[in-house]
Amino acid sequence: EELKYYAAAIQTDLPCPTNRKGMDRNTRRLLELTDLAVTGYKPFLPVKLIVYPECSHAAPAYETLSELHKKLAVEIPNRHTEKFCEKARELGVYIQMGSMLEADAKYPNAVFNTSCLVGPEGILYKYRKVYTWLPWEVHTSPHDIPDYEEALFPVARTPIGNIGAAICYDWLFPEVLRQLALGGAEILARVSAYMDPFGATEPNDWWTVVNRCRALENLAYVVAANQAASLKHFPPFSWPGGSMIVDYDGKIVAQATPGEGEKITVGLVDIDILRHERSKRSAHQMLLHLRPGAHTGLQQEGYQGGTFRDQVDQSYADNERRIDELVPGEEASVFVRVVSTSSRRIRGGRVMVNINVTDGTGHMELTFFNQAWRERQLGEGKEAVVFGKVGEFRGKRQMANPV
């Protein structure tokens, strides 16, 4: 019986806190909305899962990392998570909390955009946004921290199904939700703040397109809560809501009417049927048909991996500069001689090999992963022709995606 229930996506229209004290007002209202959802729909089906939008506790409202740390960042657990754990025990529900800015003494100077899944048991996981919304968001991606120890994409096994979450911009990277699904997630909770004109209305309606696509390609339910704050409350954007529940075939089960303002929308989640479909299907079974080895482009080093150390600040201008450094140059074939090689093991057990080469006019760095380097046998003193986009990357002359 616990595997067939209502999920509630609750969108909010609350002022954007500028300090920690302002978070208390928002928490009080979110707890009230939780009570309304559970009691109001009790005559239909029990509401067992509730999802809130990004920024409903606090938003990254400052332009530098140091300001976020000073004025808004809180450690987890805190009084807000404790109140939600109490509410989850009282009502017997699971709540994917809206995001807040998190400080963690384990990672000095970092500030994470974090959403917690809480239930009667307490905090089941903390999800820290991996794909920060560049260039505006200056908080920290856990991916960028060397030797980061926690799981990037945690999944909680609960009596109402396996739940994983991702935050807003994360959802424009299909790899995030695929990773959660491969980790066992049956419900993908979207904690989001998707502004106009990319929200829940035509002609763009990225909100609906992405939610439906992530559901069907991962054979999972999506419970997506979108920010619905007015321009007055959350400048410089307006927020269109349109929160929704989508089933594993990409069908919209329920959706809030697009537009600003608080709304509660509920829809049926049936985990028994989902598990039956996952176990019996032989067609459109993307989780089983996946060929990970075919996607070699994903093995290339991308944006800023492992480069956040103990820096004391980060700004919009810093993000802009890093993006500019990653713009590749022209494609070219280059005859090179290997000067030196070095390697290091990175997340997921892969080996990244940096090869310093010369083409007669200067030195350049190539980056290979795992078998690609071994197949080329690019040892010291060897000569080879490599092909790729030559340009300036992070202040060094490099070749992107060498082959």
Tab-separated table of C-alpha atoms in Angstrom:
chain	number	residue	atom	x	y	z
A	1	GLU	CA	0.000	0.000	0.000
A	2	GLU	CA	2.893	2.385	0.721
A	3	LEU	CA	4.030	1.981	-2.900
A	4	LYS	CA	0.903	3.661	-4.321
A	5	TYR	CA	0.411	7.221	-3.131
A	6	TYR	CA	0.308	10.891	-4.041
A	7	ALA	CA	3.438	12.956	-4.497
A	8	ALA	CA	3.062	16.705	-4.011
A	9	ALA	CA	5.096	19.312	-5.880
A	10	ILE	CA	4.693	22.558	-3.969
A	11	GLN	CA	5.769	25.845	-5.511
A	12	THR	CA	6.391	28.932	-3.430
A	13	ASP	CA	6.272	32.721	-3.619
A	14	LEU	CA	8.392	33.863	-0.701
A	15	PRO	CA	10.755	36.812	-0.233
A	16	CYS	CA	14.407	36.101	-0.945
A	17	PRO	CA	16.268	36.073	2.392
A	18	THR	CA	19.288	38.366	2.601
A	19	ASN	CA	20.476	36.941	5.926
A	20	ARG	CA	20.087	33.834	8.075
A	21	LYS	CA	17.287	35.323	10.161
A	22	GLY	CA	15.159	35.732	7.026
A	23	MET	CA	15.286	31.981	6.482
A	24	ASP	CA	13.120	31.402	9.573
A	25	ARG	CA	10.110	33.126	7.973
A	26	ASN	CA	10.386	30.916	4.892
A	27	THR	CA	10.759	27.736	6.932
A	28	ARG	CA	7.583	28.514	8.887
A	29	ARG	CA	5.589	28.913	5.673
A	30	LEU	CA	7.007	25.750	4.127
A	31	LEU	CA	5.973	23.741	7.163
A	32	GLU	CA	2.449	25.199	6.888
A	33	LEU	CA	2.282	24.204	3.217
A	34	THR	CA	3.385	20.684	4.143
A	35	ASP	CA	0.443	20.377	6.552
A	36	LEU	CA	-1.969	21.717	3.927
A	37	ALA	CA	-0.849	19.205	1.309
A	38	VAL	CA	-1.090	16.172	3.591
A	39	THR	CA	-4.393	17.049	5.273
A	40	GLY	CA	-6.100	18.476	2.202
A	41	TYR	CA	-5.627	15.427	-0.016
A	42	LYS	CA	-6.076	12.808	2.710
A	43	PRO	CA	-9.619	11.844	1.494
A	44	PHE	CA	-8.157	10.872	-1.913
A	45	LEU	CA	-4.826	9.121	-1.388
A	46	PRO	CA	-2.134	9.629	1.220
A	47	VAL	CA	0.527	12.170	0.300
A	48	LYS	CA	3.818	10.410	1.009
A	49	LEU	CA	6.375	12.512	-0.869
A	50	ILE	CA	6.678	16.301	-0.985
A	51	VAL	CA	9.146	18.264	-3.122
A	52	TYR	CA	9.960	21.978	-2.756
A	53	PRO	CA	11.669	24.376	-5.193
A	54	GLU	CA	15.223	25.587	-5.289
A	55	CYS	CA	15.892	28.735	-3.232
A	56	SER	CA	12.808	28.300	-1.059
A	57	HIS	CA	15.005	28.430	2.065
A	58	ALA	CA	17.688	30.718	0.671
A	59	ALA	CA	19.037	31.760	-2.724
A	60	PRO	CA	22.603	32.602	-3.802
A	61	ALA	CA	21.700	36.279	-3.594
A	62	TYR	CA	25.217	37.741	-3.477
A	63	GLU	CA	27.833	38.189	-6.167
A	64	THR	CA	30.794	36.709	-4.310
A	65	LEU	CA	31.441	33.468	-2.490
A	66	SER	CA	32.725	35.289	0.590
A	67	GLU	CA	29.450	37.237	0.938
A	68	LEU	CA	27.402	34.041	0.696
A	69	HIS	CA	29.582	32.486	3.375
A	70	LYS	CA	29.303	35.496	5.665
A	71	LYS	CA	25.585	36.247	5.336
A	72	LEU	CA	23.651	33.132	4.349
A	73	ALA	CA	25.609	29.873	4.603
A	74	VAL	CA	24.560	27.453	7.370
A	75	GLU	CA	25.870	24.085	8.441
A	76	ILE	CA	23.672	21.004	8.061
A	77	PRO	CA	21.995	19.730	10.210
A	78	ASN	CA	20.508	22.976	11.522
A	79	ARG	CA	17.272	24.263	13.020
A	80	HIS	CA	15.559	24.209	9.611
A	81	THR	CA	16.379	20.584	8.854
A	82	GLU	CA	15.469	19.608	12.423
A	83	LYS	CA	11.997	21.133	12.064
A	84	PHE	CA	11.445	19.307	8.800
A	85	CYS	CA	12.581	16.014	10.310
A	86	GLU	CA	10.062	16.548	13.107
A	87	LYS	CA	7.323	17.297	10.561
A	88	ALA	CA	8.227	14.197	8.518
A	89	ARG	CA	7.950	12.021	11.659
A	90	GLU	CA	4.660	13.658	12.662
A	91	LEU	CA	3.049	13.109	9.241
A	92	GLY	CA	4.849	9.941	8.142
A	93	VAL	CA	6.113	11.517	4.907
A	94	TYR	CA	9.319	12.117	2.974
A	95	ILE	CA	10.251	15.691	2.080
A	96	GLN	CA	12.774	16.853	-0.499
A	97	MET	CA	13.523	20.198	1.053
A	98	GLY	CA	14.060	23.372	-0.905
A	99	SER	CA	17.684	24.385	-1.242
A	100	MET	CA	19.778	26.420	1.161
A	101	LEU	CA	23.392	27.616	1.126
A	102	GLU	CA	25.532	25.177	3.091
A	103	ALA	CA	28.891	25.621	4.819
A	104	ASP	CA	30.899	22.556	5.815
A	105	ALA	CA	34.012	22.799	8.003
A	106	LYS	CA	35.393	19.790	6.153
A	107	TYR	CA	35.688	21.948	3.016
A	108	PRO	CA	36.843	25.402	4.178
A	109	ASN	CA	35.582	28.402	2.182
A	110	ALA	CA	33.273	26.254	0.035
A	111	VAL	CA	29.553	27.094	-0.045
A	112	PHE	CA	27.186	24.489	-1.495
A	113	ASN	CA	23.656	24.829	-2.875
A	114	THR	CA	22.128	21.924	-0.959
A	115	SER	CA	18.796	20.122	-0.766
A	116	CYS	CA	18.146	17.481	1.899
A	117	LEU	CA	15.821	14.503	1.695
A	118	VAL	CA	14.282	14.012	5.125
A	119	GLY	CA	11.909	11.372	6.445
A	120	PRO	CA	10.789	9.831	9.714
A	121	GLU	CA	14.337	8.454	10.019
A	122	GLY	CA	15.935	11.910	9.816
A	123	ILE	CA	18.172	13.248	7.034
A	124	LEU	CA	18.619	10.546	4.410
A	125	TYR	CA	21.006	12.458	2.170
A	126	LYS	CA	22.324	15.879	1.280
A	127	TYR	CA	22.416	16.606	-2.437
A	128	ARG	CA	24.843	19.397	-3.383
A	129	LYS	CA	24.266	20.991	-6.760
A	130	VAL	CA	26.953	19.806	-9.179
A	131	TYR	CA	26.178	22.014	-12.179
A	132	THR	CA	26.101	25.522	-10.780
A	133	TRP	CA	24.303	27.963	-13.068
A	134	LEU	CA	27.188	29.739	-14.743
A	135	PRO	CA	28.168	32.498	-14.772
A	136	TRP	CA	25.729	33.820	-12.171
A	137	GLU	CA	26.116	31.272	-9.386
A	138	VAL	CA	29.376	31.651	-7.489
A	139	HIS	CA	28.851	28.899	-4.922
A	140	THR	CA	30.839	25.681	-5.068
A	141	SER	CA	30.297	22.514	-7.067
A	142	PRO	CA	31.409	19.456	-5.067
A	143	HIS	CA	32.861	18.126	-8.327
A	144	ASP	CA	35.473	20.892	-8.213
A	145	ILE	CA	36.922	19.896	-4.831
A	146	PRO	CA	40.008	17.651	-4.940
A	147	ASP	CA	39.533	14.439	-2.942
A	148	TYR	CA	35.837	15.129	-2.343
A	149	GLU	CA	34.697	12.164	-0.256
A	150	GLU	CA	30.888	12.116	-0.406
A	151	ALA	CA	28.819	10.619	-3.219
A	152	LEU	CA	28.045	13.235	-5.870
A	153	PHE	CA	24.681	11.629	-6.703
A	154	PRO	CA	23.235	9.891	-3.626
A	155	VAL	CA	20.113	7.716	-3.781
A	156	ALA	CA	17.981	6.883	-0.727
A	157	ARG	CA	16.228	3.529	-0.348
A	158	THR	CA	12.922	4.241	1.410
A	159	PRO	CA	9.659	2.366	2.040
A	160	ILE	CA	8.009	4.504	-0.691
A	161	GLY	CA	10.685	3.817	-3.320
A	162	ASN	CA	14.221	4.813	-4.171
A	163	ILE	CA	14.627	8.593	-4.372
A	164	GLY	CA	17.328	10.785	-5.867
A	165	ALA	CA	17.388	14.533	-6.461
A	166	ALA	CA	19.073	17.108	-8.648
A	167	ILE	CA	18.812	20.891	-8.627
A	168	CYS	CA	17.635	23.066	-11.521
A	169	TYR	CA	20.537	23.500	-14.013
A	170	ASP	CA	21.664	19.933	-13.235
A	171	TRP	CA	18.666	18.786	-15.275
A	172	LEU	CA	20.062	20.212	-18.508
A	173	PHE	CA	22.799	17.576	-18.239
A	174	PRO	CA	21.189	14.186	-18.943
A	175	GLU	CA	24.193	12.452	-17.385
A	176	VAL	CA	23.131	13.608	-13.911
A	177	LEU	CA	19.746	11.938	-13.995
A	178	ARG	CA	21.144	8.873	-15.741
A	179	GLN	CA	23.666	8.531	-12.918
A	180	LEU	CA	20.858	8.680	-10.342
A	181	ALA	CA	18.806	6.108	-12.256
A	182	LEU	CA	21.795	3.773	-12.599
A	183	GLY	CA	22.228	4.196	-8.844
A	184	GLY	CA	18.727	2.765	-8.378
A	185	ALA	CA	16.555	5.890	-8.282
A	186	GLU	CA	12.906	5.264	-9.144
A	187	ILE	CA	11.759	8.803	-8.337
A	188	LEU	CA	13.742	11.802	-9.566
A	189	ALA	CA	12.997	14.886	-7.470
A	190	ARG	CA	13.562	18.197	-9.235
A	191	VAL	CA	14.309	21.097	-6.891
A	192	SER	CA	14.240	23.997	-9.309
A	193	ALA	CA	14.107	27.712	-9.985
A	194	TYR	CA	13.452	27.990	-13.720
A	195	MET	CA	12.772	31.561	-14.760
A	196	ASP	CA	10.881	33.085	-17.685
A	197	PRO	CA	11.036	32.602	-20.637
A	198	PHE	CA	12.465	29.086	-20.193
A	199	GLY	CA	9.786	27.917	-17.775
A	200	ALA	CA	6.419	26.312	-18.169
A	201	THR	CA	4.971	28.222	-21.132
A	202	GLU	CA	5.295	28.236	-24.901
A	203	PRO	CA	7.167	28.847	-27.093
A	204	ASN	CA	10.226	27.651	-25.139
A	205	ASP	CA	8.777	25.539	-22.321
A	206	TRP	CA	12.116	23.919	-21.538
A	207	TRP	CA	10.615	23.011	-18.170
A	208	THR	CA	8.122	20.534	-19.588
A	209	VAL	CA	10.385	19.210	-22.345
A	210	VAL	CA	13.220	18.404	-19.960
A	211	ASN	CA	11.026	16.899	-17.229
A	212	ARG	CA	9.264	14.560	-19.641
A	213	CYS	CA	12.442	13.545	-21.413
A	214	ARG	CA	14.356	12.759	-18.204
A	215	ALA	CA	11.436	10.646	-16.995
A	216	LEU	CA	11.076	8.505	-20.106
A	217	GLU	CA	14.799	8.072	-20.831
A	218	ASN	CA	15.382	6.822	-17.273
A	219	LEU	CA	12.112	4.915	-16.809
A	220	ALA	CA	11.465	6.876	-13.620
A	221	TYR	CA	8.894	9.166	-12.048
A	222	VAL	CA	9.758	12.864	-11.972
A	223	VAL	CA	8.378	15.086	-9.212
A	224	ALA	CA	9.365	18.608	-10.196
A	225	ALA	CA	8.792	21.691	-8.034
A	226	ASN	CA	9.535	25.038	-9.670
A	227	GLN	CA	10.003	28.425	-8.069
A	228	ALA	CA	6.952	30.682	-8.528
A	229	ALA	CA	8.148	33.848	-6.851
A	230	SER	CA	7.189	37.234	-8.208
A	231	LEU	CA	9.748	39.591	-9.707
A	232	LYS	CA	9.294	41.675	-6.566
A	233	HIS	CA	10.366	38.804	-4.325
A	234	PHE	CA	13.155	37.299	-6.460
A	235	PRO	CA	14.676	39.906	-8.800
A	236	PRO	CA	16.013	40.140	-11.468
A	237	PHE	CA	13.796	37.361	-12.850
A	238	SER	CA	10.153	36.313	-12.757
A	239	TRP	CA	9.363	32.687	-12.033
A	240	PRO	CA	6.561	30.762	-13.774
A	241	GLY	CA	5.941	27.739	-11.551
A	242	GLY	CA	4.177	25.005	-13.502
A	243	SER	CA	5.259	22.318	-11.012
A	244	MET	CA	4.437	18.809	-12.198
A	245	ILE	CA	4.510	15.066	-11.709
A	246	VAL	CA	5.529	12.951	-14.735
A	247	ASP	CA	5.352	9.165	-15.017
A	248	TYR	CA	8.032	6.768	-16.295
A	249	ASP	CA	6.713	6.976	-19.880
A	250	GLY	CA	6.986	10.763	-19.926
A	251	LYS	CA	3.255	11.376	-19.479
A	252	ILE	CA	2.269	14.354	-17.350
A	253	VAL	CA	0.262	13.020	-14.411
A	254	ALA	CA	-0.521	16.445	-12.945
A	255	GLN	CA	0.650	20.032	-13.393
A	256	ALA	CA	0.072	23.309	-11.611
A	257	THR	CA	-1.293	26.127	-13.726
A	258	PRO	CA	1.735	28.132	-14.920
A	259	GLY	CA	2.197	31.497	-13.267
A	260	GLU	CA	3.567	33.020	-10.100
A	261	GLY	CA	2.095	32.215	-6.711
A	262	GLU	CA	1.890	29.381	-4.202
A	263	LYS	CA	0.356	26.196	-5.580
A	264	ILE	CA	0.123	22.580	-4.488
A	265	THR	CA	-0.199	19.958	-7.184
A	266	VAL	CA	-0.457	16.227	-6.482
A	267	GLY	CA	-0.213	13.190	-8.707
A	268	LEU	CA	-0.227	9.426	-8.444
A	269	VAL	CA	3.037	7.524	-7.994
A	270	ASP	CA	2.797	3.717	-8.324
A	271	ILE	CA	6.150	2.098	-7.609
A	272	ASP	CA	4.800	-1.443	-8.051
A	273	ILE	CA	3.887	-0.705	-11.676
A	274	LEU	CA	7.213	1.023	-12.263
A	275	ARG	CA	9.138	-1.978	-10.948
A	276	HIS	CA	7.033	-4.298	-13.082
A	277	GLU	CA	7.796	-2.233	-16.182
A	278	ARG	CA	11.506	-2.103	-15.422
A	279	SER	CA	11.718	-5.844	-14.856
A	280	LYS	CA	9.550	-7.013	-17.793
A	281	ARG	CA	10.288	-4.622	-20.657
A	282	SER	CA	12.674	-5.636	-23.394
A	283	ALA	CA	11.948	-2.605	-25.624
A	284	HIS	CA	12.538	1.053	-24.704
A	285	GLN	CA	14.602	-0.181	-21.780
A	286	MET	CA	17.292	2.480	-21.950
A	287	LEU	CA	18.909	1.646	-18.613
A	288	LEU	CA	19.679	-1.867	-19.836
A	289	HIS	CA	20.437	-0.978	-23.456
A	290	LEU	CA	23.004	1.685	-22.544
A	291	ARG	CA	26.496	1.329	-24.051
A	292	PRO	CA	28.678	3.503	-21.782
A	293	GLY	CA	31.887	2.698	-23.647
A	294	ALA	CA	30.547	4.366	-26.784
A	295	HIS	CA	30.555	7.820	-25.183
A	296	THR	CA	34.250	8.590	-25.168
A	297	GLY	CA	33.610	12.329	-25.322
A	298	LEU	CA	32.353	12.185	-21.739
A	299	GLN	CA	35.781	11.006	-20.633
A	300	GLN	CA	37.436	14.275	-21.585
A	301	GLU	CA	38.288	16.743	-18.853
A	302	GLY	CA	35.597	19.433	-18.771
A	303	TYR	CA	34.918	22.491	-16.645
A	304	GLN	CA	37.058	23.058	-13.572
A	305	GLY	CA	37.255	19.512	-12.201
A	306	GLY	CA	39.261	19.312	-8.973
A	307	THR	CA	40.470	22.913	-9.003
A	308	PHE	CA	38.682	24.392	-5.968
A	309	ARG	CA	41.095	24.232	-3.091
A	310	ASP	CA	41.231	26.784	-0.281
A	311	GLN	CA	40.386	29.821	-2.362
A	312	VAL	CA	38.768	32.478	-0.215
A	313	ASP	CA	36.538	33.990	-2.849
A	314	GLN	CA	34.898	33.556	-6.229
A	315	SER	CA	32.891	36.006	-8.308
A	316	TYR	CA	30.834	36.394	-11.446
A	317	ALA	CA	33.923	37.809	-13.176
A	318	ASP	CA	35.941	34.713	-12.187
A	319	ASN	CA	33.287	32.471	-13.750
A	320	GLU	CA	33.292	34.532	-16.948
A	321	ARG	CA	37.073	34.270	-17.180
A	322	ARG	CA	37.058	30.491	-16.729
A	323	ILE	CA	34.398	30.081	-19.404
A	324	ASP	CA	36.420	32.218	-21.821
A	325	GLU	CA	39.506	30.095	-21.169
A	326	LEU	CA	37.624	26.972	-22.218
A	327	VAL	CA	36.664	28.271	-25.661
A	328	PRO	CA	38.586	26.013	-28.090
A	329	GLY	CA	40.545	27.215	-31.095
A	330	GLU	CA	40.802	25.899	-34.640
A	331	GLU	CA	40.984	22.219	-35.546
A	332	ALA	CA	44.405	21.128	-36.690
A	333	SER	CA	46.700	18.144	-37.224
A	334	VAL	CA	49.971	18.627	-35.365
A	335	PHE	CA	53.197	16.603	-35.564
A	336	VAL	CA	54.573	16.378	-32.033
A	337	ARG	CA	57.357	14.825	-29.993
A	338	VAL	CA	56.610	13.735	-26.414
A	339	VAL	CA	58.662	15.556	-23.785
A	340	SER	CA	57.205	14.071	-20.596
A	341	THR	CA	54.143	12.277	-19.248
A	342	SER	CA	52.365	12.227	-15.901
A	343	SER	CA	49.209	10.521	-14.709
A	344	ARG	CA	46.778	10.584	-11.811
A	345	ARG	CA	43.767	8.559	-10.793
A	346	ILE	CA	40.536	10.542	-10.747
A	347	ARG	CA	36.960	9.990	-9.608
A	348	GLY	CA	35.396	6.722	-10.781
A	349	GLY	CA	38.718	4.868	-10.972
A	350	ARG	CA	39.733	6.425	-14.304
A	351	VAL	CA	43.301	7.403	-15.059
A	352	MET	CA	43.991	10.837	-16.559
A	353	VAL	CA	47.295	11.176	-18.406
A	354	ASN	CA	48.814	14.596	-19.134
A	355	ILE	CA	51.370	14.540	-21.938
A	356	ASN	CA	53.696	17.483	-22.477
A	357	VAL	CA	54.699	17.682	-26.138
A	358	THR	CA	56.489	20.033	-28.474
A	359	ASP	CA	55.602	20.818	-32.076
A	360	GLY	CA	58.793	22.748	-32.734
A	361	THR	CA	57.268	26.141	-31.963
A	362	GLY	CA	56.517	25.634	-28.298
A	363	HIS	CA	55.148	23.259	-25.702
A	364	MET	CA	51.567	22.013	-25.536
A	365	GLU	CA	49.638	19.753	-23.179
A	366	LEU	CA	47.471	16.813	-24.279
A	367	THR	CA	45.045	14.980	-21.990
A	368	PHE	CA	44.050	11.344	-22.487
A	369	PHE	CA	41.964	8.998	-20.371
A	370	ASN	CA	42.564	5.314	-19.679
A	371	GLN	CA	42.876	3.105	-22.741
A	372	ALA	CA	43.126	5.956	-25.261
A	373	TRP	CA	46.621	6.793	-24.022
A	374	ARG	CA	47.770	3.193	-23.852
A	375	GLU	CA	46.618	2.526	-27.407
A	376	ARG	CA	48.635	5.493	-28.698
A	377	GLN	CA	51.712	4.360	-26.699
A	378	LEU	CA	52.814	7.968	-26.338
A	379	GLY	CA	55.896	7.487	-24.194
A	380	GLU	CA	58.722	9.947	-23.660
A	381	GLY	CA	60.603	10.697	-26.889
A	382	LYS	CA	57.898	9.201	-29.136
A	383	GLU	CA	56.656	11.101	-32.186
A	384	ALA	CA	53.041	11.180	-33.373
A	385	VAL	CA	50.468	13.104	-35.350
A	386	VAL	CA	47.559	14.254	-33.188
A	387	PHE	CA	44.350	15.955	-34.247
A	388	GLY	CA	42.055	18.221	-32.250
A	389	LYS	CA	41.191	21.816	-31.434
A	390	VAL	CA	44.259	23.790	-30.462
A	391	GLY	CA	43.766	26.775	-28.198
A	392	GLU	CA	44.339	28.383	-24.835
A	393	PHE	CA	42.749	26.453	-21.966
A	394	ARG	CA	43.113	27.683	-18.372
A	395	GLY	CA	46.068	29.811	-19.368
A	396	LYS	CA	47.995	27.003	-21.100
A	397	ARG	CA	48.346	25.990	-24.733
A	398	GLN	CA	46.416	22.742	-25.013
A	399	MET	CA	44.648	20.488	-27.458
A	400	ALA	CA	41.039	19.574	-26.725
A	401	ASN	CA	39.920	15.971	-27.283
A	402	PRO	CA	43.136	14.778	-29.007
A	403	VAL	CA	42.891	11.785	-31.319
